[in-house]
mmCIF file of C-alpha atoms in Angstrom:
data_model
loop_
_atom_site.group_PDB
_atom_site.id
_atom_site.type_symbol
_atom_site.label_atom_id
_atom_site.label_comp_id
_atom_site.label_asym_id
_atom_site.label_seq_id
_atom_site.Cartn_x
_atom_site.Cartn_y
_atom_site.Cartn_z
ATOM 1 C CA UNK A 26 17.912 -5.423 44.028
ATOM 2 C CA UNK A 27 21.429 -4.351 44.920
ATOM 3 C CA UNK A 28 22.683 -0.919 44.008
ATOM 4 C CA UNK A 29 25.248 -2.352 41.775
ATOM 5 C CA UNK A 30 22.174 -3.973 39.584
ATOM 6 C CA UNK A 31 20.433 -0.603 39.318
ATOM 7 C CA UNK A 32 23.482 1.398 38.278
ATOM 8 C CA UNK A 33 23.075 0.467 34.684
ATOM 9 C CA UNK A 34 19.386 1.194 34.339
ATOM 10 C CA UNK A 35 20.069 4.349 35.915
ATOM 11 C CA UNK A 36 22.683 5.423 33.422
ATOM 12 C CA UNK A 37 20.588 4.089 30.661
ATOM 13 C CA UNK A 38 18.142 6.519 31.605
ATOM 14 C CA UNK A 39 20.248 9.357 32.352
ATOM 15 C CA UNK A 40 21.747 8.833 28.562
ATOM 16 C CA UNK A 41 18.245 9.235 27.238
ATOM 17 C CA UNK A 42 18.302 12.824 27.160
ATOM 18 C CA UNK A 43 21.542 13.713 25.453
ATOM 19 C CA UNK A 44 20.651 11.099 22.711
ATOM 20 C CA UNK A 45 17.178 13.072 22.300
ATOM 21 C CA UNK A 46 19.160 16.466 22.163
ATOM 22 C CA UNK A 47 21.273 15.011 19.530
ATOM 23 C CA UNK A 48 18.182 13.804 17.571
ATOM 24 C CA UNK A 49 16.640 17.441 17.898
ATOM 25 C CA UNK A 50 13.579 15.869 19.259
ATOM 26 C CA UNK A 51 14.592 16.497 23.365
ATOM 27 C CA UNK A 52 13.042 20.484 23.307
ATOM 28 C CA UNK A 53 9.893 19.198 21.251
ATOM 29 C CA UNK A 54 9.183 16.259 23.745
ATOM 30 C CA UNK A 55 9.875 18.505 26.604
ATOM 31 C CA UNK A 56 7.082 21.049 25.142
ATOM 32 C CA UNK A 57 4.842 18.260 24.491
ATOM 33 C CA UNK A 58 4.800 17.223 27.967
ATOM 34 C CA UNK A 59 4.326 20.487 29.461
ATOM 35 C CA UNK A 60 1.176 20.645 27.139
ATOM 36 C CA UNK A 61 -0.115 17.577 27.915
ATOM 37 C CA UNK A 62 0.071 18.219 31.504
ATOM 38 C CA UNK A 63 -1.867 21.281 30.896
ATOM 39 C CA UNK A 64 -4.264 19.436 29.122
ATOM 40 C CA UNK A 65 -4.871 16.823 31.702
ATOM 41 C CA UNK A 66 -5.383 19.654 34.388
ATOM 42 C CA UNK A 67 -7.895 21.441 32.391
ATOM 43 C CA UNK A 68 -9.657 18.421 30.852
ATOM 44 C CA UNK A 69 -10.205 15.853 33.497
ATOM 45 C CA UNK A 70 -11.301 13.254 30.733
ATOM 46 C CA UNK A 71 -8.367 13.689 28.672
ATOM 47 C CA UNK A 72 -7.549 10.271 28.708
ATOM 48 C CA UNK A 73 -10.998 8.870 27.812
ATOM 49 C CA UNK A 74 -11.851 7.341 24.726
ATOM 50 C CA UNK A 75 -13.967 9.921 23.321
ATOM 51 C CA UNK A 76 -11.530 12.479 24.521
ATOM 52 C CA UNK A 77 -8.343 10.785 22.825
ATOM 53 C CA UNK A 78 -10.592 9.864 19.409
ATOM 54 C CA UNK A 79 -11.832 13.407 18.970
ATOM 55 C CA UNK A 80 -8.207 14.849 19.600
ATOM 56 C CA UNK A 81 -6.788 12.434 16.898
ATOM 57 C CA UNK A 82 -9.413 12.992 14.384
ATOM 58 C CA UNK A 83 -8.690 16.655 14.701
ATOM 59 C CA UNK A 84 -4.870 16.756 14.705
ATOM 60 C CA UNK A 85 -4.692 14.137 12.240
ATOM 61 C CA UNK A 86 -4.752 16.493 8.941
ATOM 62 C CA UNK A 87 -1.988 18.717 10.764
ATOM 63 C CA UNK A 88 0.095 16.013 11.310
ATOM 64 C CA UNK A 89 0.186 14.627 7.817
ATOM 65 C CA UNK A 90 0.550 18.157 6.298
ATOM 66 C CA UNK A 91 3.371 18.823 8.942
ATOM 67 C CA UNK A 92 5.025 15.414 7.972
ATOM 68 C CA UNK A 93 4.984 16.460 4.278
ATOM 69 C CA UNK A 94 6.601 19.631 5.133
ATOM 70 C CA UNK A 95 9.372 17.884 6.969
ATOM 71 C CA UNK A 96 10.106 15.649 4.316
ATOM 72 C CA UNK A 97 10.722 18.402 1.802
ATOM 73 C CA UNK A 98 12.496 20.308 4.551
ATOM 74 C CA UNK A 99 15.092 17.144 5.110
ATOM 75 C CA UNK A 100 15.897 17.701 1.273
ATOM 76 C CA UNK A 101 16.959 21.033 1.877
ATOM 77 C CA UNK A 102 13.826 22.958 0.299
ATOM 78 C CA UNK A 103 10.785 24.357 1.444
ATOM 79 C CA UNK A 104 7.078 24.608 0.345
ATOM 80 C CA UNK A 105 4.814 27.700 1.152
ATOM 81 C CA UNK A 106 2.282 26.231 -1.086
ATOM 82 C CA UNK A 107 1.036 23.610 0.991
ATOM 83 C CA UNK A 108 -2.112 25.129 2.503
ATOM 84 C CA UNK A 109 -3.294 26.656 -0.846
ATOM 85 C CA UNK A 110 -2.685 23.022 -1.895
ATOM 86 C CA UNK A 111 -4.898 21.769 0.756
ATOM 87 C CA UNK A 112 -7.925 24.218 -0.265
ATOM 88 C CA UNK A 113 -7.686 23.442 -3.896
ATOM 89 C CA UNK A 114 -7.669 19.518 -3.207
ATOM 90 C CA UNK A 115 -10.556 20.329 -1.016
ATOM 91 C CA UNK A 116 -12.565 22.639 -3.614
ATOM 92 C CA UNK A 117 -12.002 19.850 -6.363
ATOM 93 C CA UNK A 118 -13.470 17.288 -3.802
ATOM 94 C CA UNK A 119 -16.409 19.043 -3.261
ATOM 95 C CA UNK A 120 -17.258 20.227 -6.886
ATOM 96 C CA UNK A 121 -16.898 16.624 -8.387
ATOM 97 C CA UNK A 122 -20.205 15.009 -9.468
ATOM 98 C CA UNK A 123 -19.492 12.425 -6.966
ATOM 99 C CA UNK A 124 -21.978 9.554 -8.388
ATOM 100 C CA UNK A 125 -20.053 9.662 -11.811
ATOM 101 C CA UNK A 126 -16.328 9.670 -10.592
ATOM 102 C CA UNK A 127 -16.597 6.256 -8.759
ATOM 103 C CA UNK A 128 -18.273 7.288 -5.637
ATOM 104 C CA UNK A 129 -16.066 8.165 -2.576
ATOM 105 C CA UNK A 130 -13.192 5.862 -3.487
ATOM 106 C CA UNK A 131 -13.119 7.828 -7.196
ATOM 107 C CA UNK A 132 -13.193 11.156 -5.198
ATOM 108 C CA UNK A 133 -10.280 10.173 -3.065
ATOM 109 C CA UNK A 134 -8.535 8.756 -5.825
ATOM 110 C CA UNK A 135 -9.080 12.197 -7.726
ATOM 111 C CA UNK A 136 -7.663 14.058 -4.786
ATOM 112 C CA UNK A 137 -4.455 12.055 -4.552
ATOM 113 C CA UNK A 138 -4.044 12.371 -8.457
ATOM 114 C CA UNK A 139 -4.570 16.345 -8.016
ATOM 115 C CA UNK A 140 -2.044 16.237 -5.027
ATOM 116 C CA UNK A 141 0.731 14.532 -7.333
ATOM 117 C CA UNK A 142 0.236 16.550 -9.892
ATOM 118 C CA UNK A 143 0.844 19.676 -7.702
ATOM 119 C CA UNK A 144 3.622 18.249 -6.110
ATOM 120 C CA UNK A 145 5.220 17.491 -9.470
ATOM 121 C CA UNK A 146 5.167 21.149 -10.604
ATOM 122 C CA UNK A 147 6.699 22.319 -7.380
ATOM 123 C CA UNK A 148 9.364 19.482 -7.624
ATOM 124 C CA UNK A 149 10.092 20.469 -11.416
ATOM 125 C CA UNK A 150 10.282 24.125 -10.558
ATOM 126 C CA UNK A 151 12.797 23.797 -7.855
ATOM 127 C CA UNK A 152 15.037 20.663 -9.024
ATOM 128 C CA UNK A 153 14.866 20.977 -12.794
ATOM 129 C CA UNK A 154 14.080 24.393 -13.367
ATOM 130 C CA UNK A 155 16.537 25.746 -10.368
ATOM 131 C CA UNK A 156 14.087 28.224 -9.048
ATOM 132 C CA UNK A 157 14.571 28.801 -5.159
ATOM 133 C CA UNK A 158 11.931 26.805 -2.950
ATOM 134 C CA UNK A 159 10.882 30.032 -1.181
ATOM 135 C CA UNK A 160 10.000 32.102 -4.402
ATOM 136 C CA UNK A 161 8.571 29.018 -6.513
ATOM 137 C CA UNK A 162 6.280 27.703 -3.887
ATOM 138 C CA UNK A 163 4.916 31.150 -2.575
ATOM 139 C CA UNK A 164 4.188 31.747 -6.211
ATOM 140 C CA UNK A 165 2.555 28.383 -7.043
ATOM 141 C CA UNK A 166 0.632 28.741 -3.513
ATOM 142 C CA UNK A 167 -1.039 31.803 -5.085
ATOM 143 C CA UNK A 168 -1.781 29.797 -8.328
ATOM 144 C CA UNK A 169 -3.501 27.123 -6.354
ATOM 145 C CA UNK A 170 -5.258 29.574 -4.250
ATOM 146 C CA UNK A 171 -6.514 31.227 -7.098
ATOM 147 C CA UNK A 172 -7.563 27.999 -9.073
ATOM 148 C CA UNK A 173 -9.492 27.024 -5.817
ATOM 149 C CA UNK A 174 -11.266 30.304 -5.621
ATOM 150 C CA UNK A 175 -12.163 29.946 -9.497
ATOM 151 C CA UNK A 176 -13.613 26.275 -8.874
ATOM 152 C CA UNK A 177 -15.593 27.700 -5.578
ATOM 153 C CA UNK A 178 -15.565 31.306 -5.049
ATOM 154 C CA UNK A 179 -17.643 30.723 -1.760
ATOM 155 C CA UNK A 180 -17.826 27.796 0.625
ATOM 156 C CA UNK A 181 -20.009 25.283 -0.668
ATOM 157 C CA UNK A 182 -20.328 21.905 -2.408
ATOM 158 C CA UNK A 183 -20.882 18.296 -1.156
ATOM 159 C CA UNK A 184 -18.490 15.743 -0.092
ATOM 160 C CA UNK A 185 -20.069 12.451 0.451
ATOM 161 C CA UNK A 186 -21.278 11.589 3.906
ATOM 162 C CA UNK A 187 -19.799 8.354 3.368
ATOM 163 C CA UNK A 188 -16.088 9.614 3.378
ATOM 164 C CA UNK A 189 -17.146 11.096 6.721
ATOM 165 C CA UNK A 190 -18.400 8.197 7.895
ATOM 166 C CA UNK A 191 -15.487 6.330 6.972
ATOM 167 C CA UNK A 192 -12.975 8.785 8.718
ATOM 168 C CA UNK A 193 -15.058 8.775 11.715
ATOM 169 C CA UNK A 194 -15.227 5.147 11.884
ATOM 170 C CA UNK A 195 -12.794 2.364 13.167
ATOM 171 C CA UNK A 196 -10.983 -0.684 11.612
ATOM 172 C CA UNK A 197 -10.755 -3.701 13.984
ATOM 173 C CA UNK A 198 -11.321 -1.260 16.681
ATOM 174 C CA UNK A 199 -8.833 1.498 15.684
ATOM 175 C CA UNK A 200 -9.898 4.600 14.981
ATOM 176 C CA UNK A 201 -9.375 5.347 11.039
ATOM 177 C CA UNK A 202 -7.568 8.831 11.486
ATOM 178 C CA UNK A 203 -5.104 7.147 13.750
ATOM 179 C CA UNK A 204 -4.589 4.511 11.289
ATOM 180 C CA UNK A 205 -3.898 6.701 8.482
ATOM 181 C CA UNK A 206 -1.047 8.471 10.655
ATOM 182 C CA UNK A 207 0.497 4.972 11.459
ATOM 183 C CA UNK A 208 0.303 4.217 7.640
ATOM 184 C CA UNK A 209 2.040 7.467 6.958
ATOM 185 C CA UNK A 210 4.814 7.334 9.293
ATOM 186 C CA UNK A 211 5.357 3.357 8.860
ATOM 187 C CA UNK A 212 5.789 4.179 4.797
ATOM 188 C CA UNK A 213 8.599 6.898 5.995
ATOM 189 C CA UNK A 214 9.822 4.735 8.018
ATOM 190 C CA UNK A 215 10.021 1.847 5.415
ATOM 191 C CA UNK A 216 11.416 4.671 2.867
ATOM 192 C CA UNK A 217 14.399 6.179 5.223
ATOM 193 C CA UNK A 218 15.889 2.310 5.116
ATOM 194 C CA UNK A 219 15.347 2.424 1.604
ATOM 195 C CA UNK A 220 18.238 4.221 -0.601
ATOM 196 C CA UNK A 221 15.659 6.716 -1.997
ATOM 197 C CA UNK A 222 14.877 7.728 1.631
ATOM 198 C CA UNK A 223 18.933 7.606 2.346
ATOM 199 C CA UNK A 224 19.393 10.052 -0.752
ATOM 200 C CA UNK A 225 16.785 12.328 0.449
ATOM 201 C CA UNK A 226 18.785 12.929 3.945
ATOM 202 C CA UNK A 227 22.062 13.044 2.189
ATOM 203 C CA UNK A 228 20.980 15.620 -0.288
ATOM 204 C CA UNK A 229 19.735 17.868 2.571
ATOM 205 C CA UNK A 230 22.884 17.189 4.756
ATOM 206 C CA UNK A 231 25.361 18.032 1.997
ATOM 207 C CA UNK A 232 24.407 18.530 -1.629
ATOM 208 C CA UNK A 233 27.879 18.533 -2.875
ATOM 209 C CA UNK A 234 28.881 15.475 -1.292
ATOM 210 C CA UNK A 235 25.649 13.909 -2.584
ATOM 211 C CA UNK A 236 26.534 14.883 -6.092
ATOM 212 C CA UNK A 237 30.047 13.790 -5.715
ATOM 213 C CA UNK A 238 28.890 10.145 -4.365
ATOM 214 C CA UNK A 239 26.662 9.955 -7.554
ATOM 215 C CA UNK A 240 23.188 10.679 -6.138
ATOM 216 C CA UNK A 241 20.857 12.151 -8.764
ATOM 217 C CA UNK A 242 20.215 15.584 -6.874
ATOM 218 C CA UNK A 243 17.279 16.455 -9.212
ATOM 219 C CA UNK A 244 15.375 13.352 -9.165
ATOM 220 C CA UNK A 245 16.050 13.084 -5.368
ATOM 221 C CA UNK A 246 14.437 16.363 -4.726
ATOM 222 C CA UNK A 247 11.474 15.731 -7.035
ATOM 223 C CA UNK A 248 10.840 12.214 -5.030
ATOM 224 C CA UNK A 249 10.792 14.209 -2.089
ATOM 225 C CA UNK A 250 8.155 16.714 -3.278
ATOM 226 C CA UNK A 251 5.916 13.675 -4.889
ATOM 227 C CA UNK A 252 6.264 11.729 -1.425
ATOM 228 C CA UNK A 253 5.364 15.116 0.843
ATOM 229 C CA UNK A 254 2.319 15.782 -1.673
ATOM 230 C CA UNK A 255 0.885 12.496 -1.097
ATOM 231 C CA UNK A 256 0.950 12.960 2.727
ATOM 232 C CA UNK A 257 -0.770 16.235 1.648
ATOM 233 C CA UNK A 258 -3.426 14.424 -0.160
ATOM 234 C CA UNK A 259 -4.411 12.221 2.736
ATOM 235 C CA UNK A 260 -4.416 15.352 5.261
ATOM 236 C CA UNK A 261 -6.739 17.194 2.580
ATOM 237 C CA UNK A 262 -8.880 14.108 2.571
ATOM 238 C CA UNK A 263 -9.000 13.990 6.172
ATOM 239 C CA UNK A 264 -10.009 17.538 6.564
ATOM 240 C CA UNK A 265 -12.682 16.902 3.773
ATOM 241 C CA UNK A 266 -14.037 14.104 5.580
ATOM 242 C CA UNK A 267 -14.885 16.496 8.667
ATOM 243 C CA UNK A 268 -16.013 19.410 6.940
ATOM 244 C CA UNK A 269 -18.181 17.565 4.294
ATOM 245 C CA UNK A 270 -17.846 20.618 1.923
ATOM 246 C CA UNK A 271 -15.512 22.795 0.193
ATOM 247 C CA UNK A 272 -13.804 25.990 1.115
ATOM 248 C CA UNK A 273 -11.313 27.919 -0.630
ATOM 249 C CA UNK A 274 -9.694 29.196 2.520
ATOM 250 C CA UNK A 275 -10.003 26.020 4.568
ATOM 251 C CA UNK A 276 -5.850 25.506 4.059
ATOM 252 C CA UNK A 277 -4.814 29.042 5.070
ATOM 253 C CA UNK A 278 -3.146 28.275 8.310
ATOM 254 C CA UNK A 279 -1.913 24.933 7.259
ATOM 255 C CA UNK A 280 1.478 26.427 5.776
ATOM 256 C CA UNK A 281 2.574 28.146 8.736
ATOM 257 C CA UNK A 282 1.555 25.379 11.109
ATOM 258 C CA UNK A 283 3.787 22.891 8.896
ATOM 259 C CA UNK A 284 6.953 25.201 9.365
ATOM 260 C CA UNK A 285 6.208 25.528 12.958
ATOM 261 C CA UNK A 286 5.895 22.068 13.710
ATOM 262 C CA UNK A 287 9.306 21.382 11.805
ATOM 263 C CA UNK A 288 10.927 23.824 14.064
ATOM 264 C CA UNK A 289 9.340 22.724 17.307
ATOM 265 C CA UNK A 290 10.486 19.051 16.219
ATOM 266 C CA UNK A 291 13.954 20.036 16.030
ATOM 267 C CA UNK A 292 14.405 19.659 12.036
ATOM 268 C CA UNK A 293 17.224 21.794 10.747
ATOM 269 C CA UNK A 294 15.823 24.117 7.985
ATOM 270 C CA UNK A 295 19.075 23.667 6.364
ATOM 271 C CA UNK A 296 18.154 20.175 5.685
ATOM 272 C CA UNK A 297 19.599 16.661 6.370
ATOM 273 C CA UNK A 298 19.156 16.886 10.015
ATOM 274 C CA UNK A 299 15.797 15.740 11.928
ATOM 275 C CA UNK A 300 13.273 13.087 11.397
ATOM 276 C CA UNK A 301 9.713 13.561 10.393
ATOM 277 C CA UNK A 302 8.980 12.232 13.536
ATOM 278 C CA UNK A 303 9.910 15.295 15.062
ATOM 279 C CA UNK A 304 7.136 16.875 13.051
ATOM 280 C CA UNK A 305 4.667 14.694 14.308
ATOM 281 C CA UNK A 306 5.721 15.740 17.848
ATOM 282 C CA UNK A 307 5.580 19.461 16.749
ATOM 283 C CA UNK A 308 2.243 19.326 15.414
ATOM 284 C CA UNK A 309 1.001 17.527 18.341
ATOM 285 C CA UNK A 310 2.340 20.422 20.323
ATOM 286 C CA UNK A 311 0.562 22.835 18.213
ATOM 287 C CA UNK A 312 -2.914 20.914 18.659
ATOM 288 C CA UNK A 313 -2.439 20.732 22.071
ATOM 289 C CA UNK A 314 -1.858 24.112 22.798
ATOM 290 C CA UNK A 315 -4.762 25.125 20.782
ATOM 291 C CA UNK A 316 -6.992 22.836 23.175
ATOM 292 C CA UNK A 317 -5.142 24.536 26.178
ATOM 293 C CA UNK A 318 -6.248 27.948 24.692
ATOM 294 C CA UNK A 319 -10.111 26.905 24.302
ATOM 295 C CA UNK A 320 -10.287 25.216 27.429
ATOM 296 C CA UNK A 321 -8.727 28.013 29.603
ATOM 297 C CA UNK A 322 -11.113 30.182 28.240
ATOM 298 C CA UNK A 323 -8.403 32.469 26.574
ATOM 299 C CA UNK A 324 -9.627 34.341 23.754
ATOM 300 C CA UNK A 325 -8.970 32.612 20.154
ATOM 301 C CA UNK A 326 -7.505 35.974 19.203
ATOM 302 C CA UNK A 327 -4.326 34.913 21.416
ATOM 303 C CA UNK A 328 -4.192 31.655 19.734
ATOM 304 C CA UNK A 329 -1.670 32.931 17.159
ATOM 305 C CA UNK A 330 0.004 34.996 19.848
ATOM 306 C CA UNK A 331 0.524 31.745 22.200
ATOM 307 C CA UNK A 332 1.899 29.817 18.859
ATOM 308 C CA UNK A 333 4.333 32.181 18.185
ATOM 309 C CA UNK A 334 5.764 32.122 21.706
ATOM 310 C CA UNK A 335 6.098 28.368 21.272
ATOM 311 C CA UNK A 336 7.964 28.749 17.855
ATOM 312 C CA UNK A 337 10.258 31.301 19.394
ATOM 313 C CA UNK A 338 10.946 29.000 22.308
ATOM 314 C CA UNK A 339 11.690 26.302 20.001
ATOM 315 C CA UNK A 340 13.917 28.355 17.980
ATOM 316 C CA UNK A 341 15.802 29.459 21.274
ATOM 317 C CA UNK A 342 16.545 25.943 21.862
ATOM 318 C CA UNK A 343 17.832 25.136 18.208
ATOM 319 C CA UNK A 344 20.259 28.230 18.781
ATOM 320 C CA UNK A 345 21.220 27.138 21.988
ATOM 321 C CA UNK A 346 21.939 23.476 20.697
ATOM 322 C CA UNK A 347 23.716 25.023 17.824
ATOM 323 C CA UNK A 348 25.926 27.313 20.066
ATOM 324 C CA UNK A 349 26.643 24.067 22.579
ATOM 325 C CA UNK A 350 27.604 22.005 19.378
ATOM 326 C CA UNK A 351 30.074 24.883 18.263
#
């Protein structure tokens, strides 16, 4: 092969990093590469079928909930009630008389309907009542948590083994958790090319310009919340399929994790910049960091500390990138 023939490919390879930086994915992918390397060093069987399937099943709920937060953040809003909503959906699922609501499919359908209702409440408060999303969703999060405690004061209840078996199974040889993630991300990819998805990005990027262009801001923000909470429902179902019981505190950690994944994935908290793919990368980083802590024998009490350092590093990258752009 001639030197001249190799130059374009080298140039193309060198152009990848600037492109990733512009998209905001660069730092997150760099972190993902580092924590993946650490996992490989600590787990010789990291790429075995059993290990990969286990990680996918464990990470899937976090990925779905983090992508949900990303959709909302892209519309220039935030949702601090996601974790409490997960707990409420889980408690509803565990308290239903499953033989009277259509079996496992009926339970999952009700979970999705509950999530849509929660998303509609948040969306209406933010988009139509004009409440700041930080305040509104902090308040609704307290309400969701209170309802979860009312339904189930202590962990308990039963979720059908059939739901757990389906989640742990495969379809055409592909693990069901991976299929759920693929469907969610494909759904976003389709939406992003549709007028509604472009409107969400436009509203998040510049609300005034979007309004001047005739985009209905309120309806678009409400749509973002509804789409996000469908993803939350899938995440809650995935968690419930693993626990097979209810716990009013089950979703406590997911709100912070979702915001952290958004930051790690390079999505601007000011809206309009980034992609839910960044949240997927961020969620994988958080999950693999947890693995590193476990397999390295580090006390679990350090888990949040280490995650905090990862978030600070991601924020540092964002600040440096902002200064470079300026």
